[in-house]
Short mmCIF file of C-alpha atoms (C1' of nucleotides) in Angstrom, two decimals:
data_model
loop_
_atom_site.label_atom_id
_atom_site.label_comp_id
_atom_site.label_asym_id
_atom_site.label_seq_id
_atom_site.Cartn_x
_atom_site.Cartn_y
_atom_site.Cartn_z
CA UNK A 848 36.91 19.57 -17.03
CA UNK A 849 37.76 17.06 -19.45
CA UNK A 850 36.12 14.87 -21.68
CA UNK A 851 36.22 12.26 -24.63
CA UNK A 852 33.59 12.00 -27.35
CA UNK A 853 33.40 8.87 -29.15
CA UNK A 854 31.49 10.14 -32.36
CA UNK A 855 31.59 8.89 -35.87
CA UNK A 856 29.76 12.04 -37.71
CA UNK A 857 32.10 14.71 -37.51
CA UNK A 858 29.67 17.44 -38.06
CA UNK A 859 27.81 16.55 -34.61
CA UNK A 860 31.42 16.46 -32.90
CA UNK A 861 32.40 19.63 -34.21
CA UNK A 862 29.39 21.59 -33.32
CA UNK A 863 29.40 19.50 -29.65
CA UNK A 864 32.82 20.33 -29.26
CA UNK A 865 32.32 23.95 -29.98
CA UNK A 866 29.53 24.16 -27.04
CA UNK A 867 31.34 22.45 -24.50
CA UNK A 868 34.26 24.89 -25.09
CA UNK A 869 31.24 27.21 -23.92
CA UNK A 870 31.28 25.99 -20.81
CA UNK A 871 34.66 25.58 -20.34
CA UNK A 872 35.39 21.93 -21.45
CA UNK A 873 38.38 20.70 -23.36
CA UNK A 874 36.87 18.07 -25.04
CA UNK A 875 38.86 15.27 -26.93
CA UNK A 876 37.26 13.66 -30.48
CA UNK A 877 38.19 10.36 -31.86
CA UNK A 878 35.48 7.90 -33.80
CA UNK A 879 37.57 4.74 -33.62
CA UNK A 880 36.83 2.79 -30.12
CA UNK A 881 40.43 1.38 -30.73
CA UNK A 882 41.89 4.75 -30.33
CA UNK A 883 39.41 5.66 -27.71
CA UNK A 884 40.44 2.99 -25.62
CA UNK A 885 44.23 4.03 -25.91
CA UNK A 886 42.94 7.88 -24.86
CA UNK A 887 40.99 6.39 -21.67
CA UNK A 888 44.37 4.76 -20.73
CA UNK A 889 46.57 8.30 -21.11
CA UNK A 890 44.34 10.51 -19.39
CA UNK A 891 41.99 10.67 -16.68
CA UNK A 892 38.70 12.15 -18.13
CA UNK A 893 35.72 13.50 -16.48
CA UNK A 894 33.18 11.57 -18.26
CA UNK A 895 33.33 9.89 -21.96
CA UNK A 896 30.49 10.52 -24.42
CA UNK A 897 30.05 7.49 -26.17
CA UNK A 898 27.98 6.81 -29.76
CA UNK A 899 26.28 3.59 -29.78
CA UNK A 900 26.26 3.41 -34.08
CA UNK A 901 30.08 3.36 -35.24
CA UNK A 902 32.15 2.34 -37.96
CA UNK A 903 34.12 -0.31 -35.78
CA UNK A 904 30.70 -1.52 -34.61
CA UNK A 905 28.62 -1.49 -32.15
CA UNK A 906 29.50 1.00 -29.47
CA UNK A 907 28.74 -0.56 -26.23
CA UNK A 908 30.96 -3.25 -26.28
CA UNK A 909 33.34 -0.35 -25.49
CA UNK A 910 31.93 -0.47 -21.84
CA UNK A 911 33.03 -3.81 -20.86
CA UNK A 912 36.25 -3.39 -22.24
CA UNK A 913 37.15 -0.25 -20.35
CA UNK A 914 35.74 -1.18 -17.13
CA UNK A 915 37.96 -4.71 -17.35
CA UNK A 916 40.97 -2.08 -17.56
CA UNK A 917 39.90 -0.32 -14.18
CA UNK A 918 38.56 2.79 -15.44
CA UNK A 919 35.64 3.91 -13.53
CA UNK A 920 34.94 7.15 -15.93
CA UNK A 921 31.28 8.27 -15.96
CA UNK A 922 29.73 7.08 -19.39
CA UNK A 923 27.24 8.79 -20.79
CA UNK A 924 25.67 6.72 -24.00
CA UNK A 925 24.71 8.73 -26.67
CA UNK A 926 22.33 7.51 -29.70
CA UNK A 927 19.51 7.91 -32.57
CA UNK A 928 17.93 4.54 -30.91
CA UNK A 929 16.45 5.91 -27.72
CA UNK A 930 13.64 2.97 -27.34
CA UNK A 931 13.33 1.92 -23.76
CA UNK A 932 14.44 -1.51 -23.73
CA UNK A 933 17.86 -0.24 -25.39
CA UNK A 934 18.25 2.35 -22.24
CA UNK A 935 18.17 -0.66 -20.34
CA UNK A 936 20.90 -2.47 -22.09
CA UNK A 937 23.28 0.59 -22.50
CA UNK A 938 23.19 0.75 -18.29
CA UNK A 939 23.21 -2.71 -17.87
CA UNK A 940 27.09 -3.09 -19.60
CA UNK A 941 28.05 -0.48 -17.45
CA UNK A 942 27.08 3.10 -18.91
CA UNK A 943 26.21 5.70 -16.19
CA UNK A 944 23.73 7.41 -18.35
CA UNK A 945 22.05 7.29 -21.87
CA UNK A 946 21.08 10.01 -24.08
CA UNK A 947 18.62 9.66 -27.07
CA UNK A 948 19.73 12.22 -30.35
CA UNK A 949 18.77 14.94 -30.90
CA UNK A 950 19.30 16.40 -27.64
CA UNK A 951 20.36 19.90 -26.65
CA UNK A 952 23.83 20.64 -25.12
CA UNK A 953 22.27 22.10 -21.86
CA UNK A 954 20.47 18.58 -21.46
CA UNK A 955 24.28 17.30 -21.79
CA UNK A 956 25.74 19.38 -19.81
CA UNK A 957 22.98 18.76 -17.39
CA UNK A 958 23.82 14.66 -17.10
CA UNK A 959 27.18 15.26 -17.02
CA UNK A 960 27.14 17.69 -13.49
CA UNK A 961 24.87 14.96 -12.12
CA UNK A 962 27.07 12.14 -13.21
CA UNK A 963 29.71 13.83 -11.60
CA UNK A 964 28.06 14.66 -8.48
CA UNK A 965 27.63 10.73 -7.79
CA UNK A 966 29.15 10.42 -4.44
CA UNK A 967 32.12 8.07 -6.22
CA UNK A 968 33.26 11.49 -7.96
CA UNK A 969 34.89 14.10 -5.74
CA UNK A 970 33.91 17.05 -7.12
CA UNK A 971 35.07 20.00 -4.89
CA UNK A 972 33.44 23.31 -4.86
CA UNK A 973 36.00 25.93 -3.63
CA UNK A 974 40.15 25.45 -2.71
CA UNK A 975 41.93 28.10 -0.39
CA UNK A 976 45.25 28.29 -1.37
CA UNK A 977 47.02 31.20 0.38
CA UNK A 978 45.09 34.37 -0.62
CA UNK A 979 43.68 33.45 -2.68
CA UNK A 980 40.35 31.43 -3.62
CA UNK A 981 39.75 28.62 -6.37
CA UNK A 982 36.87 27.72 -8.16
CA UNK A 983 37.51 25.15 -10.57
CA UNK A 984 34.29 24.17 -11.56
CA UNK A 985 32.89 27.47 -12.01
CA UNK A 986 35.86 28.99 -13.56
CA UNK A 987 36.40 31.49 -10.50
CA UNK A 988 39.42 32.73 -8.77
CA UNK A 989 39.35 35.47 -5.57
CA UNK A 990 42.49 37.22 -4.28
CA UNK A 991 41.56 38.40 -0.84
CA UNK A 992 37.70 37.87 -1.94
CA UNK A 993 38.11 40.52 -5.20
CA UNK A 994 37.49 38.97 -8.02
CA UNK A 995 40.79 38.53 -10.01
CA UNK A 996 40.30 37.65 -13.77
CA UNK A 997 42.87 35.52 -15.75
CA UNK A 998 43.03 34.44 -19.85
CA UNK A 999 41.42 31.00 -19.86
CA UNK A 1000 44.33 28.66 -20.68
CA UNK A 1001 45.83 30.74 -17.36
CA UNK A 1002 42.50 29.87 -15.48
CA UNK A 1003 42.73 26.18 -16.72
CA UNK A 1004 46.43 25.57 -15.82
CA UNK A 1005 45.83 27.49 -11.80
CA UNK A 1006 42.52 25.31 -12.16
CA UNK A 1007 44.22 22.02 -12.83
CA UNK A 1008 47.44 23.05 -10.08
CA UNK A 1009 44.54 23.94 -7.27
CA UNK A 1010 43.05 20.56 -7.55
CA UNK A 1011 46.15 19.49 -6.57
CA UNK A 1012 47.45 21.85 -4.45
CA UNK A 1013 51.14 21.15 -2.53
CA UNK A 1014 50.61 17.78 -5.32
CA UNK A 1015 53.06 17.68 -8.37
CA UNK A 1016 50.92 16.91 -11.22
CA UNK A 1017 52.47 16.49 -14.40
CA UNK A 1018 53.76 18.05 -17.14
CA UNK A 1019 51.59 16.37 -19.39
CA UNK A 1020 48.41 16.38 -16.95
CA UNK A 1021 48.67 20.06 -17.26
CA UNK A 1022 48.69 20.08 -20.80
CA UNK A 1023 45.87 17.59 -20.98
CA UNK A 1024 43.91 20.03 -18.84
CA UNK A 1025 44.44 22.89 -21.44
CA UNK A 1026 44.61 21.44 -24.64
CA UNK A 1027 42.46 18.99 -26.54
CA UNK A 1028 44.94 16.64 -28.82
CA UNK A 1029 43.79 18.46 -31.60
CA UNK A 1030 45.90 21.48 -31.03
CA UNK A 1031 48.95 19.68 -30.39
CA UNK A 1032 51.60 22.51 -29.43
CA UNK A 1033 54.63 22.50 -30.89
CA UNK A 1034 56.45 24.97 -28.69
CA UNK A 1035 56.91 25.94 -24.99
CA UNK A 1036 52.95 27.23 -24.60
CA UNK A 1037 52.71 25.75 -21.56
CA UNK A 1038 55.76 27.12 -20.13
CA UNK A 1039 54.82 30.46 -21.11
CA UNK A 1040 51.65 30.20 -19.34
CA UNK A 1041 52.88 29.28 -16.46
CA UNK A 1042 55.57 32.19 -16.84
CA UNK A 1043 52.70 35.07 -17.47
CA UNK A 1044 50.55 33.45 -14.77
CA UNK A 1045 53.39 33.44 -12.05
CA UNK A 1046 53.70 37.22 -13.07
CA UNK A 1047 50.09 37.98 -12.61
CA UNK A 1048 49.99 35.94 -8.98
CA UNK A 1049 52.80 37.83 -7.95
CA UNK A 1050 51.61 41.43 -8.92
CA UNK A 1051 48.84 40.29 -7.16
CA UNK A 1052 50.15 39.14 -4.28
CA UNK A 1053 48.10 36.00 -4.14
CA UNK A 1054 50.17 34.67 -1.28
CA UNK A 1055 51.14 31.19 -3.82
CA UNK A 1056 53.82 29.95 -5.60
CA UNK A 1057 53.95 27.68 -8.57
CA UNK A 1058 57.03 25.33 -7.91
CA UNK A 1059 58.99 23.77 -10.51
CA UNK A 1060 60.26 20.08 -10.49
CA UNK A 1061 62.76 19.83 -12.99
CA UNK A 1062 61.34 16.86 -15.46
CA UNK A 1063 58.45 15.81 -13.55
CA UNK A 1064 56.03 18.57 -13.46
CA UNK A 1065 54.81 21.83 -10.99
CA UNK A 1066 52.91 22.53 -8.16
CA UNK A 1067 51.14 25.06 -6.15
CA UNK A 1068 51.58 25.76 -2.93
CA UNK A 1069 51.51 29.29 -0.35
CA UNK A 1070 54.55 30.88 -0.40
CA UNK B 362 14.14 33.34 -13.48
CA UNK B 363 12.64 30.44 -15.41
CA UNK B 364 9.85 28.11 -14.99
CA UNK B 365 8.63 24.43 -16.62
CA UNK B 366 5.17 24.61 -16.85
CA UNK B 367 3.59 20.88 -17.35
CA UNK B 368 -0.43 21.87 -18.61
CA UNK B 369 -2.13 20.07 -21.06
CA UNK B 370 -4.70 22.68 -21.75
CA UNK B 371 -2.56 24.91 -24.60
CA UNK B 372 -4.95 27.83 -23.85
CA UNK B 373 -4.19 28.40 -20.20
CA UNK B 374 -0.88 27.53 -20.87
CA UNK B 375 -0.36 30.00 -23.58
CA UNK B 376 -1.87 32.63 -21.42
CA UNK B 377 0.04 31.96 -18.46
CA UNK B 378 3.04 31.85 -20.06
CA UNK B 379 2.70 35.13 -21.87
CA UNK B 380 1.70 36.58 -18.17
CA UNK B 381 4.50 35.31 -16.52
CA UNK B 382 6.76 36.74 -19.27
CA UNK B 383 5.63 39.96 -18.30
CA UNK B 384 7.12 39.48 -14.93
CA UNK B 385 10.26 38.57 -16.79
CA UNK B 386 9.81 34.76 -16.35
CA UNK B 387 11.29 32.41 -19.20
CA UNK B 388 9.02 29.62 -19.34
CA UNK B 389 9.30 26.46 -20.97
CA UNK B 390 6.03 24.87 -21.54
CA UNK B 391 5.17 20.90 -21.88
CA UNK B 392 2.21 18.53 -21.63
CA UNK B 393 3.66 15.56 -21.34
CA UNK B 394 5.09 13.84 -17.70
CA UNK B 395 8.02 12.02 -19.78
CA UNK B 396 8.89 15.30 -22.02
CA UNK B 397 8.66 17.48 -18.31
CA UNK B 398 11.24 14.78 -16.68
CA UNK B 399 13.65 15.19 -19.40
CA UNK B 400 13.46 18.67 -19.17
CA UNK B 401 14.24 18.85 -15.73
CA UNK B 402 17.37 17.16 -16.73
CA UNK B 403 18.41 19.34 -19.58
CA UNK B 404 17.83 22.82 -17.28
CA UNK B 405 18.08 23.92 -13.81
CA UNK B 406 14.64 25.69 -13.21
CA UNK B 407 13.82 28.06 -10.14
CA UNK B 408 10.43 25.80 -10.06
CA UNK B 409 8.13 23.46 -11.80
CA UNK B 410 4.57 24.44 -11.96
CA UNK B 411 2.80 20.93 -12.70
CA UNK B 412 -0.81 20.24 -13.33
CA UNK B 413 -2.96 17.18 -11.85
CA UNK B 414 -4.74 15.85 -14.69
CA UNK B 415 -2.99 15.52 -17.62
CA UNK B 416 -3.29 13.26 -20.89
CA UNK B 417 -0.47 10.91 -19.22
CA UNK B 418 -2.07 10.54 -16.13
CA UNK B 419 -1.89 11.83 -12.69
CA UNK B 420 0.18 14.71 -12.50
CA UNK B 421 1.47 13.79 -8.56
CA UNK B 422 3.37 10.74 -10.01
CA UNK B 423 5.34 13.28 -11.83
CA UNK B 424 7.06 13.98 -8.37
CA UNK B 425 8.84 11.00 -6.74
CA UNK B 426 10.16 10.58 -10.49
CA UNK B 427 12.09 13.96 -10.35
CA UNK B 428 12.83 13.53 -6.71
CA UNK B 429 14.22 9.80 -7.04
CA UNK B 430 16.38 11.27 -10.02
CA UNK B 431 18.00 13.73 -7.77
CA UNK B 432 16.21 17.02 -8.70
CA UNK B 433 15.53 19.07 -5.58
CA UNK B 434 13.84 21.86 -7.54
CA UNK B 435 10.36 23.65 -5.74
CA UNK B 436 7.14 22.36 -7.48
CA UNK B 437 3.69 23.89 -7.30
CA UNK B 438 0.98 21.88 -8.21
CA UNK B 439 -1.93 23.47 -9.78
CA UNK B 440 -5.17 21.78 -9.99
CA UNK B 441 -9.10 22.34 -9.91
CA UNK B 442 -9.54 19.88 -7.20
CA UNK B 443 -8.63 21.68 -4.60
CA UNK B 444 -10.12 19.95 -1.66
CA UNK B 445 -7.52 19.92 1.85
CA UNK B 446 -7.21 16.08 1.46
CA UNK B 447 -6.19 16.28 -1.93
CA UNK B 448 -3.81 18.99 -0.77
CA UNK B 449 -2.12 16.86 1.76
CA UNK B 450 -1.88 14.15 -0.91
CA UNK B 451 0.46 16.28 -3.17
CA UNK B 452 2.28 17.85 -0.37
CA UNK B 453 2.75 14.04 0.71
CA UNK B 454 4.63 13.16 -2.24
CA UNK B 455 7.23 15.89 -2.51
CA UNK B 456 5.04 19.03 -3.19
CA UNK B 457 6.36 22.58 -2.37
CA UNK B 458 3.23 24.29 -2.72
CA UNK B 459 -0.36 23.98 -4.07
CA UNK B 460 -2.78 26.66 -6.16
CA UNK B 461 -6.05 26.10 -6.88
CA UNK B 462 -7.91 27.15 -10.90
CA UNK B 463 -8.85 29.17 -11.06
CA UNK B 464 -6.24 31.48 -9.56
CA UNK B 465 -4.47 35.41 -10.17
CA UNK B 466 -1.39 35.22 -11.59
CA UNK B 467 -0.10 37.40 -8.91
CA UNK B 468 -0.89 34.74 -6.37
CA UNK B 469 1.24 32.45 -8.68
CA UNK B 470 4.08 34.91 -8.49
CA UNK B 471 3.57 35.11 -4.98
CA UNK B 472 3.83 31.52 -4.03
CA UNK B 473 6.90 30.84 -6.47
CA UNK B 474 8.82 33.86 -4.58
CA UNK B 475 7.80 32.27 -1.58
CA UNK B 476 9.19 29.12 -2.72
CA UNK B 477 12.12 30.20 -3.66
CA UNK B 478 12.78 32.51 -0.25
CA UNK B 479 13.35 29.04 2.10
CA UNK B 480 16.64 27.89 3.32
CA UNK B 481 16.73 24.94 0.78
CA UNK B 482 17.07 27.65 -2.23
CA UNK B 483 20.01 30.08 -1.76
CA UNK B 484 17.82 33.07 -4.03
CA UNK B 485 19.12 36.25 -1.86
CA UNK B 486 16.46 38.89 -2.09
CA UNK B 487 17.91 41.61 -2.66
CA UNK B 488 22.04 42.18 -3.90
CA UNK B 489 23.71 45.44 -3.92
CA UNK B 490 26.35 46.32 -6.55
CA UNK B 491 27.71 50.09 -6.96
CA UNK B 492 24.98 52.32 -6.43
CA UNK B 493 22.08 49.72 -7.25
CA UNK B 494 20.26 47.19 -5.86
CA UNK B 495 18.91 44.38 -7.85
CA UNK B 496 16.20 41.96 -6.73
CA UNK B 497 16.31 39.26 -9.30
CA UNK B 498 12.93 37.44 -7.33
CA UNK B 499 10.87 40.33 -8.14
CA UNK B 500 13.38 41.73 -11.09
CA UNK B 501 13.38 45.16 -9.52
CA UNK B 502 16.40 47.51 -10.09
CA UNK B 503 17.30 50.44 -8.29
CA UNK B 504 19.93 53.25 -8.91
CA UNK B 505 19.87 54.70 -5.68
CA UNK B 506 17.01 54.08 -4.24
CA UNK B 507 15.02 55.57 -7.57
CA UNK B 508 14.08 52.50 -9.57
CA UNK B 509 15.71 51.69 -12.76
CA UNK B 510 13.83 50.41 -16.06
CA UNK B 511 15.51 48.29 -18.27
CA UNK B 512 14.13 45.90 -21.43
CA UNK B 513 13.00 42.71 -20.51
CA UNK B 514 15.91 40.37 -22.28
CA UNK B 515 18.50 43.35 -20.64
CA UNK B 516 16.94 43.05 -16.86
CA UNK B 517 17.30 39.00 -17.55
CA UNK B 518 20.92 39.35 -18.29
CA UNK B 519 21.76 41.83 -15.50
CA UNK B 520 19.91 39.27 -13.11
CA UNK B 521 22.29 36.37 -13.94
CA UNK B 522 25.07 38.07 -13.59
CA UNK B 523 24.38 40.19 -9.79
CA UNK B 524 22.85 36.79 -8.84
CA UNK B 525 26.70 36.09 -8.61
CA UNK B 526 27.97 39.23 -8.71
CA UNK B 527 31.70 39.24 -8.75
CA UNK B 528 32.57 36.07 -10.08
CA UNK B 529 32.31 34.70 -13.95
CA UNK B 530 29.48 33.68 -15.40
CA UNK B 531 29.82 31.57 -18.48
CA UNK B 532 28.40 32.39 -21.88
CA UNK B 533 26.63 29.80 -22.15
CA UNK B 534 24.66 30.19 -18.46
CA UNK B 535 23.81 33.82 -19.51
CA UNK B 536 21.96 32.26 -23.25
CA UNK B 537 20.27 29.63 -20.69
CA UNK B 538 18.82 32.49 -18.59
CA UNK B 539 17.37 34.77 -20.88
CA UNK B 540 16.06 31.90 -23.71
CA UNK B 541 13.96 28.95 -23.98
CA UNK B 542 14.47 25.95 -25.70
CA UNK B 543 12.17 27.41 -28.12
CA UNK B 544 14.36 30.77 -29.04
CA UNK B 545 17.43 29.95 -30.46
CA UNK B 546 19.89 32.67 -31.09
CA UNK B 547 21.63 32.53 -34.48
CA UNK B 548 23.84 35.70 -34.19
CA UNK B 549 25.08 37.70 -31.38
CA UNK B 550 22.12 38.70 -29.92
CA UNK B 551 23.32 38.26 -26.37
CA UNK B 552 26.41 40.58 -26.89
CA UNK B 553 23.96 43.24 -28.20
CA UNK B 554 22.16 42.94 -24.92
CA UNK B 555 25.53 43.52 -22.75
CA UNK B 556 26.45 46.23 -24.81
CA UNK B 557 23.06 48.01 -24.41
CA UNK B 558 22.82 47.44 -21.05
CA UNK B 559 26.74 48.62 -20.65
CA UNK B 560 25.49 51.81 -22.55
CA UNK B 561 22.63 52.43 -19.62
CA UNK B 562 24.26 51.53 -16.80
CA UNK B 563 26.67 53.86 -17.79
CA UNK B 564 24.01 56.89 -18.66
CA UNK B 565 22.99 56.13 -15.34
CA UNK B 566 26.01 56.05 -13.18
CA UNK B 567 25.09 52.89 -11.59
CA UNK B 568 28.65 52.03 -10.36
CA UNK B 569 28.91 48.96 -11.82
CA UNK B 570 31.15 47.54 -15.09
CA UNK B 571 30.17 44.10 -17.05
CA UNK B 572 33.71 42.77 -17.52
CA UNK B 573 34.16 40.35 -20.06
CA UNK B 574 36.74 37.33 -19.82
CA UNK B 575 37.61 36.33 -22.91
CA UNK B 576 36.42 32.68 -24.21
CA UNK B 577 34.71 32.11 -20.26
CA UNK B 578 32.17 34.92 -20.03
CA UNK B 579 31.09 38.01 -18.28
CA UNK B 580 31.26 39.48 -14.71
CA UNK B 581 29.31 41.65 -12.82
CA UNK B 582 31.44 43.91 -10.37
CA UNK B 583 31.78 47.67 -8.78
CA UNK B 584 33.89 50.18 -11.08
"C1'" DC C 1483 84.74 23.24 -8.03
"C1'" DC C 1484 83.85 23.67 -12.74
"C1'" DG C 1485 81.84 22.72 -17.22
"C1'" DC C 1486 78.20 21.28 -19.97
"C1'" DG C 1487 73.76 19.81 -21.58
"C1'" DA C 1488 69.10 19.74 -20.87
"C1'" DA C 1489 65.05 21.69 -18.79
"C1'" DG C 1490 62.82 25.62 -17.63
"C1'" DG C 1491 62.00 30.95 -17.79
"C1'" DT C 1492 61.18 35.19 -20.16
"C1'" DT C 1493 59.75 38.14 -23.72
"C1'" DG C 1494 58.39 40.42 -28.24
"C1'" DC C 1495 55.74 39.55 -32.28
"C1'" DG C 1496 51.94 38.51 -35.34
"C1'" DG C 1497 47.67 36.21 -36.53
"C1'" DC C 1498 43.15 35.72 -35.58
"C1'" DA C 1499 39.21 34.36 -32.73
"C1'" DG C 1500 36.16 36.62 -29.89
"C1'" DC C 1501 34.12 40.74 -28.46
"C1'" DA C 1502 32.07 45.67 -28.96
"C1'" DT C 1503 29.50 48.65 -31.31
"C1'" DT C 1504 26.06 50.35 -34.31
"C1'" DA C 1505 22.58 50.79 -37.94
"C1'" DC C 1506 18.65 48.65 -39.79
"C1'" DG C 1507 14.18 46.68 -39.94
"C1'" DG C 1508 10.47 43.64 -38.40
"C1'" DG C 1509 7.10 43.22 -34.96
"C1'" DG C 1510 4.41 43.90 -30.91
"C1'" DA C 1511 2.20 46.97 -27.48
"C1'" DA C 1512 -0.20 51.16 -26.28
"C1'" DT D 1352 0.26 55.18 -35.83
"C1'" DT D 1353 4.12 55.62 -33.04
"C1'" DC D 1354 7.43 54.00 -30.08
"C1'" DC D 1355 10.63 50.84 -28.47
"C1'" DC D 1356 12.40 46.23 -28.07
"C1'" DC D 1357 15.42 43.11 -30.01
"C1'" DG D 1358 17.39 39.92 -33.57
"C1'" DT D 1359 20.56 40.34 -37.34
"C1'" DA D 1360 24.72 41.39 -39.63
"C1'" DA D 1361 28.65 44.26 -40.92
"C1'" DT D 1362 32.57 46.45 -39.25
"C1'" DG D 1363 36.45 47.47 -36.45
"C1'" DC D 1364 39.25 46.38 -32.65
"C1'" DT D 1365 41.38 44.08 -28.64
"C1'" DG D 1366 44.25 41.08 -26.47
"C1'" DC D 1367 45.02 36.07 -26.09
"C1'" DC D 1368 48.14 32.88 -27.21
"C1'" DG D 1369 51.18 30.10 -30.15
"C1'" DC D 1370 55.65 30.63 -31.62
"C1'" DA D 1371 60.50 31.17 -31.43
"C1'" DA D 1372 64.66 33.29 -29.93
"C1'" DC D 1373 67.38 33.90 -26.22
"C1'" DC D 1374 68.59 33.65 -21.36
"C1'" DT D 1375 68.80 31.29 -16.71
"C1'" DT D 1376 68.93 27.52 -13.62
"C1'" DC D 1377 69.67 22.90 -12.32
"C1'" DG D 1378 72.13 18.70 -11.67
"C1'" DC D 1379 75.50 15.52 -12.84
"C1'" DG D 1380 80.12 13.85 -13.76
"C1'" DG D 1381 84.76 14.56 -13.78
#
DNA sequence: CCGCGAAGGTTGCGGCAGCATTACGGGGAA
DNA sequence: TTCCCCGTAATGCTGCCGCAACCTTCGCGG
């Protein structure tokens, strides 16, 4: 899971960050709604966490904006002003949800699972993919229904590949689902991931096969 | 397990909460409808135990709030009125159970297991891993078939992680199980806990290893 | 059919974040 | 009082993972 916080005090979006890695979200940071707007149009996020208070202004007007471009991402509003009346206006521009500060990250992570369970969202519990079995929202993975542990950034690439199994999905979709722009990579991690999990499948014998399309991207499919 | 208890009277409430604890319940503990609704959206309780008469009002209206917001969680009103109208009246709006004050906290325990056993709620009674058997409704543990003590905070952990024995559970889920919003953990305090318990499940030969997956969490599985 | 460049695959290494362990001491229960 | 739970912190260690060097495969053009 992937999401953007739009957050002017870095503090907050350190620490939030930090949780959410907890429960195993890459999580992307930026305080400038110009740059956040750029980010919603790259990748295809989860949900967006979205501070009312910035230095650009007034938050919200962020809503309109990115539902005129056609993105339908959950927004969850967060903000010190948590009077009634503003709930109302946060939801009427467009926001899924609103969320006063302080508030603990369980409470977030709490509106974000039932923003995503909204029937619009297509959240899947559980993908069979030859042997084996794929959890991506729980983090889970079953070879022949015994457990079968992998490093995260393993789990997150097979994750990200399950979701669309016998799909190509991108090069840089995959490395979106890994990495946060933060940790930009300067090297072939990605490949090498996908070169120690093929390994680990196939001493395994999970029955799948991660396909290569030269320039485009990989897949997953049985074997 | 875990509980919100809505009860404006602090003495009862303190009382209960201790007793409960001594069945190895976490219980967070509000008086107030609005402060009990977001709390339902910050955690996923086992059950809400909510009082009639509070200082907001009528504790009933409490339900269809919860329910419109999507929260299927078992509640059990308590109340002094206890007539069978009055009954119908909560069961009416959404109601899993009622209790009458005064009442024995074992009947409390009773009704929440009894909650918790119907289809709706998928709490197994009883899961088998290695040579035990762990009963995270009543927080029993057995090494065969001799029961097994453990520290409260230890039993809480080894109950998250048979409840889904064999597949990850994330750090984060395991803090959320064995603390309240009230006890936060400033040090590794949770790892200490695994690594005790690891140390007498081992002394005991119970067949089972806590596996740890690095930056996801820990696993619960046969040796 | 062959050559060549670019994309992908593999692998060892080193740094370091995350985990394991343990001793200590406060505090609560019997 | 005594015992044990349990939070804290210090210490040591493990193995993930980014990196880079080197090798293999692919596909195109001649």
């Amino acid at each position: 899971m992937r999401l953007l916080l739009i957050e002017d005090e870095p503090e907050l979006a350190n620490a939030l960050s930090a949780a959410l890695k907890k429960h195993g979200i890459v999580t992307d940071h930026t305080m400038h709604l110009d740059d956040a707007f750029e980010l919603t149009r790259q990748n295809d996020y989860d949900a967006i966490l979205l501070d009312r208070r910035l230095p650009d202004g007034e938050g919200l007007t962020f809503i309109p904006k990115v539902r005129r471009a056609g993105t339908e991402t959950p927004i969850i509003v967060l903000t010190a002003r948590n009077e009634p009346l503003e709930r109302v206006e946060g939801l009427d521009v467009g926001a899924d949800d609103y969320l006063g500060k302080p508030f603990l990250v369980e409470e977030l992570m709490a509106r974000v699972r039932a923003v995503l369970r909204r029937p619009s969202s297509l959240a899947e519990s559980s993908i069979a993919v030859g042997r084996m079995v794929i959890d991506p929202l729980h983090l889970n993975v079953a070879i022949a229904s015994t457990p079968f542990d992998l490093p995260r950034r393993e789990l997150l690439v097979l994750a990200a590949l399950a979701k669309r199994k016998d799909k190509t999905v991108l090069r840089s979709t995959l490395e979106a689902a890994v990495y946060n722009y933060e940790e930009e990579i300067q090297s072939n991690a990605l490949d090498a991931h996908i070169s120690r999990l093929r390994r680990r499948l196939q001493d395994a014998g999970a029955g799948v096969a991660i396909h290569n399309i030269r320039g485009v991207g990989y897949l997953l499919r049985e074997e």
